[in-house]
Amino acid sequence: DGPATVKELSSKFGREVSEIIKKLMVLGVMAGINQEVDIETASILGSEFGITVEELPPAEDPTEIPEIEDSPESLLPRPPVVTIMGHVDHGKTSLLDAIRQTNVTAQEAGGITQHIGAYQVNYQGKKVVFLDTPGHEAFTAMRARGAQVTDVAILVVAADDGVMPQTIEAINHAKAAKVPIIVAVNKIDRPEANPDRVTQQLTEHGLVPEQWGGDTIVVPVSAHTKAGISELLEMILLVSEVQDLKANPNRLAYGTIIEAQLDKGRGPVASVLVQKGTLHIGDTIIAGTAFGKVRAMVNERGEKLKKAPPSTPVEVLGLSDVPQAGDILVAVDESTARAVAEKRFAKKRTDEMNQVQKVSLDDLFSQI
Ligand code: GDP
Ligand code: MG
């Protein structure tokens, strides 16, 4: 149930704290006794001891909106959503920029690109969505909130530096989320680059490249010279075709908040990845404790959109409040929106009041 500390895991697993810490080190996680371990790491750890770790199902919540069931016939192909992961300074941001630059068409190039948390590229007539928030932290934070947004993980490993602790963490997180990994061996332009050493190291972590008889796709790239970028995009398309990604575009929208902030002039601004259904201007929406009507939608090129089908990242205006990254956004009929938002708001207030009461009682007792 949620994150647990190393100490709690030690008593739950019936193992010494030192044993837990050692195992965590092997997994590339440096942890102290009171450190919180997320559910994914805990389940990997559990499997090391032959224990299955299960997350408790969330308690029944009257403020939740029931999910719409989509019939198999209603499902149509949708573009893949990709997250870039890897060790710090291995080139995640550079690679995102290189992919973006090499795939804007001439007329788009003049437009002002905006950072809305994700962007779409067109490669050989096919769309691919990239989440702009690199790193496994954003990924895990979203997963912890129940949001599954990624179809493919690109693991960036610098050819001159090799597999590092955060590389291993990224591998573990992608595996726990059951997301296929494509390895991009970056910085191959550097004189110190040693891609063979990277391949060797990856094999030690269970990623055996195709060239060596395994099933991991490894693409050598350079974010600086742009070498290998098209091959990488081709491999993403290949892997996502195998996944047979589909969604029903003809229903009320369902998506995830990628990021959100309060804009002085425009009010609450939320970047949403639409995952099911189509979001339209004028739709009544609810996200966390915020609700409203879609007043405007803008893509990463600053273009205004009237509708956003599945796998479209859009910036949405019109919410009453700033939702949190990882919150689910749904389009609903207006009365549902109000009722649910009020219930959620009331729940938030009760939670806050309980918090205050607890503190003041504690204060009281400490004075006796
Ligand atoms: P991040 O921390 O993973 O996002 O890494 P960055 O994209 O910020 O890159 C870290 C450093 O590596 C920067 O100085 C980049 O200019 C450099 N870098 C990234 N990709 C390449 C590459 O393909 N070749 C070379 N030579 N340098 C690179
Ligand atoms: Mg970066």
Tab-separated table of C-alpha atoms and ligand atoms in Angstrom:
chain	number	residue	atom	x	y	z
A	1	ASP	CA	0.000	0.000	0.000
A	2	GLY	CA	1.845	3.085	-1.251
A	3	PRO	CA	5.548	3.536	-0.602
A	4	ALA	CA	7.111	1.672	2.340
A	5	THR	CA	10.357	2.372	4.175
A	6	VAL	CA	13.324	0.014	4.101
A	7	LYS	CA	12.598	-0.765	7.764
A	8	GLU	CA	8.951	-1.677	7.048
A	9	LEU	CA	9.990	-3.849	4.114
A	10	SER	CA	12.521	-5.620	6.313
A	11	SER	CA	9.813	-6.612	8.804
A	12	LYS	CA	7.291	-7.484	6.069
A	13	PHE	CA	9.823	-9.655	4.202
A	14	GLY	CA	11.225	-11.077	7.450
A	15	ARG	CA	14.756	-10.122	6.370
A	16	GLU	CA	17.531	-8.125	7.998
A	17	VAL	CA	17.613	-4.416	7.164
A	18	SER	CA	21.227	-4.813	6.001
A	19	GLU	CA	20.150	-7.530	3.579
A	20	ILE	CA	17.452	-5.241	2.114
A	21	ILE	CA	19.925	-2.378	1.744
A	22	LYS	CA	22.463	-4.671	0.037
A	23	LYS	CA	19.880	-5.947	-2.450
A	24	LEU	CA	18.799	-2.387	-3.156
A	25	MET	CA	22.414	-1.440	-3.857
A	26	VAL	CA	22.636	-4.239	-6.408
A	27	LEU	CA	19.519	-2.753	-8.025
A	28	GLY	CA	21.311	0.593	-8.151
A	29	VAL	CA	19.304	2.202	-5.334
A	30	MET	CA	21.260	3.732	-2.453
A	31	ALA	CA	18.922	3.679	0.532
A	32	GLY	CA	19.030	4.260	4.278
A	33	ILE	CA	16.824	2.530	6.842
A	34	ASN	CA	14.094	5.191	6.798
A	35	GLN	CA	14.142	5.708	3.056
A	36	GLU	CA	10.859	5.170	1.244
A	37	VAL	CA	10.911	2.604	-1.527
A	38	ASP	CA	8.276	2.843	-4.234
A	39	ILE	CA	6.015	-0.043	-5.144
A	40	GLU	CA	7.950	-0.926	-8.293
A	41	THR	CA	11.282	-1.198	-6.529
A	42	ALA	CA	9.594	-3.082	-3.681
A	43	SER	CA	8.128	-5.625	-6.095
A	44	ILE	CA	11.500	-6.143	-7.799
A	45	LEU	CA	13.051	-6.542	-4.358
A	46	GLY	CA	10.300	-8.961	-3.332
A	47	SER	CA	10.923	-11.116	-6.409
A	48	GLU	CA	14.602	-11.315	-5.384
A	49	PHE	CA	13.398	-12.956	-2.148
A	50	GLY	CA	10.724	-14.991	-3.906
A	51	ILE	CA	7.955	-12.858	-2.404
A	52	THR	CA	5.158	-11.374	-4.476
A	53	VAL	CA	4.454	-7.767	-3.583
A	54	GLU	CA	1.002	-6.529	-4.406
A	55	GLU	CA	-0.298	-3.034	-4.253
A	56	LEU	CA	-3.559	-2.844	-2.329
A	57	PRO	CA	-6.411	-1.880	-4.601
A	58	PRO	CA	-7.489	1.704	-3.951
A	59	ALA	CA	-10.451	1.985	-1.596
A	60	GLU	CA	-13.853	2.446	-3.201
A	61	ASP	CA	-14.239	6.175	-3.703
A	62	PRO	CA	-17.648	7.801	-4.197
A	63	THR	CA	-15.971	10.713	-5.966
A	64	GLU	CA	-14.678	8.504	-8.779
A	65	ILE	CA	-16.282	8.541	-12.185
A	66	PRO	CA	-17.056	5.061	-13.537
A	67	GLU	CA	-14.984	4.103	-16.561
A	68	ILE	CA	-16.583	3.750	-19.968
A	69	GLU	CA	-16.204	0.277	-21.485
A	70	ASP	CA	-15.090	0.352	-25.124
A	71	SER	CA	-16.250	-2.479	-27.359
A	72	PRO	CA	-13.527	-4.130	-29.500
A	73	GLU	CA	-15.230	-2.870	-32.699
A	74	SER	CA	-14.988	0.733	-31.502
A	75	LEU	CA	-11.178	0.619	-31.251
A	76	LEU	CA	-9.037	2.263	-33.915
A	77	PRO	CA	-5.237	2.469	-34.241
A	78	ARG	CA	-3.592	5.300	-32.300
A	79	PRO	CA	-0.020	6.687	-32.298
A	80	PRO	CA	2.471	5.413	-29.699
A	81	VAL	CA	3.490	7.491	-26.664
A	82	VAL	CA	7.204	7.397	-25.897
A	83	THR	CA	9.163	8.324	-22.746
A	84	ILE	CA	12.917	8.932	-22.785
A	85	MET	CA	14.765	7.624	-19.745
A	86	GLY	CA	18.381	7.287	-18.689
A	87	HIS	CA	21.219	8.518	-16.499
A	88	VAL	CA	21.774	12.251	-15.995
A	89	ASP	CA	23.834	13.905	-18.754
A	90	HIS	CA	23.557	10.935	-21.084
A	91	GLY	CA	21.644	13.141	-23.522
A	92	LYS	CA	17.898	12.755	-22.894
A	93	THR	CA	17.104	16.430	-23.465
A	94	SER	CA	19.464	16.650	-26.458
A	95	LEU	CA	17.867	13.587	-28.027
A	96	LEU	CA	14.350	14.992	-27.543
A	97	ASP	CA	15.491	18.213	-29.212
A	98	ALA	CA	17.212	16.360	-32.072
A	99	ILE	CA	14.099	14.276	-32.783
A	100	ARG	CA	11.939	17.383	-32.714
A	101	GLN	CA	14.232	19.428	-34.987
A	102	THR	CA	14.740	16.724	-37.588
A	103	ASN	CA	11.023	16.132	-37.891
A	104	VAL	CA	9.377	19.474	-38.361
A	105	THR	CA	8.273	20.071	-41.933
A	106	ALA	CA	9.233	23.238	-43.752
A	107	GLN	CA	6.007	25.145	-43.097
A	108	GLU	CA	6.003	24.145	-39.453
A	109	ALA	CA	9.600	25.244	-38.953
A	110	GLY	CA	8.543	28.893	-38.909
A	111	GLY	CA	6.125	28.323	-36.043
A	112	ILE	CA	7.061	28.980	-32.469
A	113	THR	CA	7.427	25.731	-30.563
A	114	GLN	CA	5.964	25.786	-27.091
A	115	HIS	CA	6.756	23.441	-24.285
A	116	ILE	CA	3.489	21.810	-23.361
A	117	GLY	CA	4.967	18.677	-21.795
A	118	ALA	CA	4.796	16.502	-24.881
A	119	TYR	CA	5.032	16.769	-28.641
A	120	GLN	CA	4.020	14.857	-31.723
A	121	VAL	CA	6.294	14.152	-34.668
A	122	ASN	CA	5.417	12.890	-38.106
A	123	TYR	CA	7.715	10.239	-39.445
A	124	GLN	CA	6.941	8.762	-42.874
A	125	GLY	CA	3.300	9.682	-42.500
A	126	LYS	CA	3.025	8.153	-39.031
A	127	LYS	CA	2.691	10.019	-35.774
A	128	VAL	CA	4.751	9.434	-32.626
A	129	VAL	CA	4.182	11.264	-29.334
A	130	PHE	CA	7.139	12.070	-27.095
A	131	LEU	CA	6.720	13.032	-23.460
A	132	ASP	CA	8.916	16.025	-22.732
A	133	THR	CA	9.532	15.173	-19.104
A	134	PRO	CA	12.514	12.893	-19.305
A	135	GLY	CA	13.640	10.644	-16.522
A	136	HIS	CA	12.106	7.906	-14.514
A	137	GLU	CA	11.031	10.273	-11.735
A	138	ALA	CA	8.220	11.819	-13.735
A	139	PHE	CA	7.394	8.384	-15.072
A	140	THR	CA	7.218	6.818	-11.606
A	141	ALA	CA	5.354	9.783	-10.143
A	142	MET	CA	2.662	9.314	-12.785
A	143	ARG	CA	2.545	5.560	-12.310
A	144	ALA	CA	2.244	6.079	-8.553
A	145	ARG	CA	-0.888	8.135	-9.245
A	146	GLY	CA	-2.287	5.340	-11.338
A	147	ALA	CA	-1.558	6.900	-14.703
A	148	GLN	CA	-0.109	4.662	-17.371
A	149	VAL	CA	0.853	6.925	-20.242
A	150	THR	CA	3.858	5.287	-21.886
A	151	ASP	CA	3.837	2.647	-24.626
A	152	VAL	CA	7.572	2.557	-25.363
A	153	ALA	CA	10.592	3.557	-23.250
A	154	ILE	CA	13.761	4.814	-24.910
A	155	LEU	CA	16.728	4.090	-22.675
A	156	VAL	CA	19.519	6.544	-23.432
A	157	VAL	CA	23.017	5.332	-22.558
A	158	ALA	CA	26.031	7.510	-23.344
A	159	ALA	CA	28.573	5.500	-25.331
A	160	ASP	CA	31.454	7.191	-23.508
A	161	ASP	CA	30.071	6.601	-20.012
A	162	GLY	CA	28.217	3.313	-20.141
A	163	VAL	CA	25.569	1.854	-17.844
A	164	MET	CA	25.224	3.944	-14.664
A	165	PRO	CA	22.986	3.723	-11.528
A	166	GLN	CA	20.078	5.669	-13.065
A	167	THR	CA	20.344	3.531	-16.202
A	168	ILE	CA	19.694	0.480	-14.039
A	169	GLU	CA	16.842	2.217	-12.196
A	170	ALA	CA	15.268	3.114	-15.528
A	171	ILE	CA	15.534	-0.497	-16.730
A	172	ASN	CA	13.864	-1.716	-13.527
A	173	HIS	CA	11.031	0.806	-13.754
A	174	ALA	CA	10.303	0.116	-17.411
A	175	LYS	CA	10.315	-3.631	-16.722
A	176	ALA	CA	7.988	-3.245	-13.730
A	177	ALA	CA	5.599	-1.209	-15.884
A	178	LYS	CA	5.896	-3.850	-18.629
A	179	VAL	CA	6.869	-1.189	-21.164
A	180	PRO	CA	9.130	-2.364	-24.018
A	181	ILE	CA	12.603	-0.801	-23.992
A	182	ILE	CA	14.545	0.420	-27.018
A	183	VAL	CA	18.142	1.313	-26.221
A	184	ALA	CA	19.639	4.428	-27.816
A	185	VAL	CA	23.415	4.353	-27.420
A	186	ASN	CA	24.091	8.094	-27.629
A	187	LYS	CA	27.178	10.258	-28.212
A	188	ILE	CA	28.675	7.844	-30.747
A	189	ASP	CA	30.353	10.913	-32.293
A	190	ARG	CA	32.652	11.198	-29.284
A	191	PRO	CA	36.206	9.865	-29.660
A	192	GLU	CA	35.891	8.063	-26.308
A	193	ALA	CA	32.694	6.301	-27.436
A	194	ASN	CA	32.709	2.563	-26.826
A	195	PRO	CA	29.326	1.183	-27.930
A	196	ASP	CA	30.492	-2.439	-27.598
A	197	ARG	CA	31.215	-1.942	-23.931
A	198	VAL	CA	27.665	-0.537	-23.479
A	199	THR	CA	26.204	-3.589	-25.203
A	200	GLN	CA	28.226	-5.872	-22.929
A	201	GLN	CA	27.010	-4.006	-19.826
A	202	LEU	CA	23.378	-4.080	-20.977
A	203	THR	CA	23.570	-7.829	-21.398
A	204	GLU	CA	24.594	-8.074	-17.750
A	205	HIS	CA	21.314	-6.323	-16.895
A	206	GLY	CA	19.115	-8.615	-18.915
A	207	LEU	CA	18.930	-6.536	-22.102
A	208	VAL	CA	20.502	-8.790	-24.738
A	209	PRO	CA	20.761	-7.002	-28.079
A	210	GLU	CA	19.380	-8.531	-31.260
A	211	GLN	CA	22.885	-8.642	-32.775
A	212	TRP	CA	23.812	-10.977	-29.924
A	213	GLY	CA	20.810	-13.229	-30.262
A	214	GLY	CA	18.572	-11.423	-27.760
A	215	ASP	CA	15.430	-9.394	-28.361
A	216	THR	CA	16.497	-5.897	-27.303
A	217	ILE	CA	16.702	-3.338	-30.067
A	218	VAL	CA	19.840	-1.225	-29.738
A	219	VAL	CA	20.283	1.840	-31.948
A	220	PRO	CA	23.550	3.818	-31.998
A	221	VAL	CA	22.745	7.558	-32.207
A	222	SER	CA	24.230	10.997	-31.854
A	223	ALA	CA	21.992	13.829	-30.720
A	224	HIS	CA	24.721	16.196	-31.950
A	225	THR	CA	25.307	14.915	-35.502
A	226	LYS	CA	21.718	13.472	-35.742
A	227	ALA	CA	23.161	10.119	-36.818
A	228	GLY	CA	20.764	7.253	-36.162
A	229	ILE	CA	17.724	9.424	-35.375
A	230	SER	CA	15.645	8.098	-38.314
A	231	GLU	CA	16.621	4.514	-37.443
A	232	LEU	CA	15.465	5.154	-33.878
A	233	LEU	CA	12.089	6.461	-35.107
A	234	GLU	CA	11.739	3.452	-37.407
A	235	MET	CA	12.350	1.102	-34.485
A	236	ILE	CA	9.769	2.948	-32.369
A	237	LEU	CA	7.195	2.466	-35.127
A	238	LEU	CA	8.158	-1.190	-35.468
A	239	VAL	CA	7.813	-1.890	-31.749
A	240	SER	CA	4.499	-0.043	-31.504
A	241	GLU	CA	3.058	-1.877	-34.510
A	242	VAL	CA	3.668	-5.135	-32.671
A	243	GLN	CA	1.809	-3.693	-29.658
A	244	ASP	CA	-1.256	-3.013	-31.815
A	245	LEU	CA	-2.129	0.192	-29.944
A	246	LYS	CA	-5.795	1.160	-30.207
A	247	ALA	CA	-8.354	3.502	-28.686
A	248	ASN	CA	-11.952	4.495	-29.295
A	249	PRO	CA	-11.994	8.054	-30.694
A	250	ASN	CA	-15.805	8.296	-30.644
A	251	ARG	CA	-16.607	8.763	-26.965
A	252	LEU	CA	-16.108	11.262	-24.149
A	253	ALA	CA	-12.414	12.030	-23.676
A	254	TYR	CA	-10.184	10.393	-21.067
A	255	GLY	CA	-6.614	11.560	-20.561
A	256	THR	CA	-3.806	12.344	-18.142
A	257	ILE	CA	-2.508	15.712	-16.947
A	258	ILE	CA	1.150	15.929	-18.010
A	259	GLU	CA	1.806	19.273	-16.358
A	260	ALA	CA	-0.220	22.263	-15.182
A	261	GLN	CA	0.337	25.761	-13.917
A	262	LEU	CA	-1.395	29.027	-13.200
A	263	ASP	CA	-0.820	31.547	-15.971
A	264	LYS	CA	-1.256	35.192	-14.976
A	265	GLY	CA	-3.220	36.119	-18.065
A	266	ARG	CA	-4.901	32.872	-19.018
A	267	GLY	CA	-5.694	31.282	-15.654
A	268	PRO	CA	-5.144	27.561	-15.002
A	269	VAL	CA	-3.346	25.967	-17.953
A	270	ALA	CA	-3.129	22.182	-18.165
A	271	SER	CA	-1.255	20.011	-20.634
A	272	VAL	CA	-3.242	16.883	-21.275
A	273	LEU	CA	-2.436	13.721	-23.129
A	274	VAL	CA	-5.756	12.540	-24.557
A	275	GLN	CA	-5.696	8.734	-24.393
A	276	LYS	CA	-9.248	7.664	-25.201
A	277	GLY	CA	-12.089	9.474	-26.885
A	278	THR	CA	-11.857	12.921	-28.440
A	279	LEU	CA	-11.678	16.176	-26.515
A	280	HIS	CA	-13.618	19.058	-28.097
A	281	ILE	CA	-13.883	22.783	-27.512
A	282	GLY	CA	-16.843	23.330	-25.174
A	283	ASP	CA	-16.601	19.894	-23.509
A	284	THR	CA	-17.253	19.834	-19.771
A	285	ILE	CA	-14.179	18.430	-18.068
A	286	ILE	CA	-13.042	17.376	-14.642
A	287	ALA	CA	-9.465	16.773	-13.442
A	288	GLY	CA	-8.727	16.204	-9.763
A	289	THR	CA	-10.711	18.848	-7.888
A	290	ALA	CA	-10.780	21.161	-10.893
A	291	PHE	CA	-13.592	21.338	-13.401
A	292	GLY	CA	-14.697	23.587	-16.228
A	293	LYS	CA	-15.362	23.812	-19.929
A	294	VAL	CA	-12.678	23.559	-22.615
A	295	ARG	CA	-12.289	27.181	-23.701
A	296	ALA	CA	-9.315	26.689	-26.008
A	297	MET	CA	-6.856	23.984	-27.021
A	298	VAL	CA	-3.374	24.594	-28.396
A	299	ASN	CA	-0.759	22.103	-29.621
A	300	GLU	CA	3.022	22.348	-29.187
A	301	ARG	CA	3.300	24.421	-32.351
A	302	GLY	CA	0.954	27.041	-30.959
A	303	GLU	CA	-1.826	26.008	-33.340
A	304	LYS	CA	-5.406	26.186	-32.102
A	305	LEU	CA	-7.258	22.875	-32.172
A	306	LYS	CA	-11.012	22.252	-32.206
A	307	LYS	CA	-10.659	18.589	-31.318
A	308	ALA	CA	-7.994	16.295	-29.924
A	309	PRO	CA	-8.288	12.556	-30.723
A	310	PRO	CA	-6.416	9.744	-28.850
A	311	SER	CA	-2.629	10.187	-28.385
A	312	THR	CA	-2.822	13.966	-28.831
A	313	PRO	CA	-1.003	16.190	-26.352
A	314	VAL	CA	-2.804	19.521	-25.935
A	315	GLU	CA	-2.722	22.527	-23.689
A	316	VAL	CA	-6.214	23.110	-22.309
A	317	LEU	CA	-7.689	26.371	-21.025
A	318	GLY	CA	-10.873	26.606	-19.017
A	319	LEU	CA	-10.323	24.676	-15.778
A	320	SER	CA	-11.407	26.270	-12.481
A	321	ASP	CA	-8.210	25.282	-10.717
A	322	VAL	CA	-4.706	23.902	-11.378
A	323	PRO	CA	-4.757	20.082	-11.405
A	324	GLN	CA	-1.721	17.955	-10.550
A	325	ALA	CA	0.489	16.072	-12.989
A	326	GLY	CA	-0.803	12.519	-13.153
A	327	ASP	CA	-4.425	13.516	-12.469
A	328	ILE	CA	-6.918	11.891	-14.801
A	329	LEU	CA	-8.945	14.260	-16.950
A	330	VAL	CA	-12.360	13.183	-18.174
A	331	ALA	CA	-15.047	14.820	-20.230
A	332	VAL	CA	-18.505	14.365	-18.673
A	333	ASP	CA	-21.987	15.800	-18.830
A	334	GLU	CA	-22.310	19.040	-16.881
A	335	SER	CA	-24.302	17.844	-13.864
A	336	THR	CA	-21.887	14.949	-13.265
A	337	ALA	CA	-18.990	17.389	-13.423
A	338	ARG	CA	-20.432	19.631	-10.737
A	339	ALA	CA	-21.489	16.823	-8.444
A	340	VAL	CA	-18.158	15.029	-8.622
A	341	ALA	CA	-16.098	18.206	-8.281
A	342	GLU	CA	-18.115	19.200	-5.194
A	343	LYS	CA	-17.683	15.767	-3.612
A	344	ARG	CA	-13.971	15.796	-4.334
A	345	PHE	CA	-13.641	19.299	-2.952
A	346	ALA	CA	-15.580	18.392	0.214
A	347	LYS	CA	-13.375	15.324	0.681
A	348	LYS	CA	-10.253	17.439	0.304
A	349	ARG	CA	-11.550	19.846	2.971
A	350	THR	CA	-12.404	17.055	5.407
A	351	ASP	CA	-8.950	15.570	4.879
A	352	GLU	CA	-7.380	18.935	5.559
A	353	MET	CA	-9.528	19.502	8.675
A	354	ASN	CA	-8.657	16.062	10.048
A	355	GLN	CA	-5.058	17.036	9.579
A	356	VAL	CA	-5.521	20.259	11.535
A	357	GLN	CA	-7.466	18.512	14.313
A	358	LYS	CA	-4.772	15.884	14.656
A	359	VAL	CA	-2.111	18.521	14.982
A	360	SER	CA	-4.005	20.527	17.601
A	361	LEU	CA	-4.786	17.414	19.654
A	362	ASP	CA	-1.152	16.459	19.580
A	363	ASP	CA	-0.278	19.979	20.673
A	364	LEU	CA	-2.771	19.729	23.498
A	365	PHE	CA	-1.403	16.443	24.784
A	366	SER	CA	2.126	17.691	24.644
A	367	GLN	CA	1.149	20.535	26.989
A	368	ILE	CA	-0.425	18.277	29.629
B	1	GDP	P1	20.326	14.790	-19.967
B	1	GDP	O1	20.769	15.164	-18.591
B	1	GDP	O2	20.246	13.307	-20.114
B	1	GDP	O3	19.084	15.490	-20.425
B	1	GDP	O4	21.537	15.195	-20.945
B	1	GDP	P2	21.654	16.483	-21.885
B	1	GDP	O5	20.823	16.348	-23.104
B	1	GDP	O6	21.485	17.708	-21.081
B	1	GDP	O7	23.173	16.320	-22.359
B	1	GDP	C1	24.260	16.336	-21.447
B	1	GDP	C2	25.516	16.803	-22.151
B	1	GDP	O8	25.900	15.873	-23.163
B	1	GDP	C3	25.339	18.148	-22.839
B	1	GDP	O9	26.532	18.883	-22.683
B	1	GDP	C4	25.137	17.762	-24.298
B	1	GDP	O10	25.564	18.779	-25.175
B	1	GDP	C5	25.990	16.523	-24.424
B	1	GDP	N1	25.497	15.616	-25.461
B	1	GDP	C6	24.237	15.137	-25.580
B	1	GDP	N2	24.136	14.341	-26.670
B	1	GDP	C7	25.350	14.315	-27.239
B	1	GDP	C8	25.879	13.668	-28.401
B	1	GDP	O11	25.227	12.940	-29.152
B	1	GDP	N3	27.213	13.871	-28.666
B	1	GDP	C9	28.006	14.640	-27.866
B	1	GDP	N4	29.279	14.791	-28.215
B	1	GDP	N5	27.528	15.283	-26.782
B	1	GDP	C10	26.230	15.114	-26.457
B	2	MG	MG	17.907	16.859	-19.344
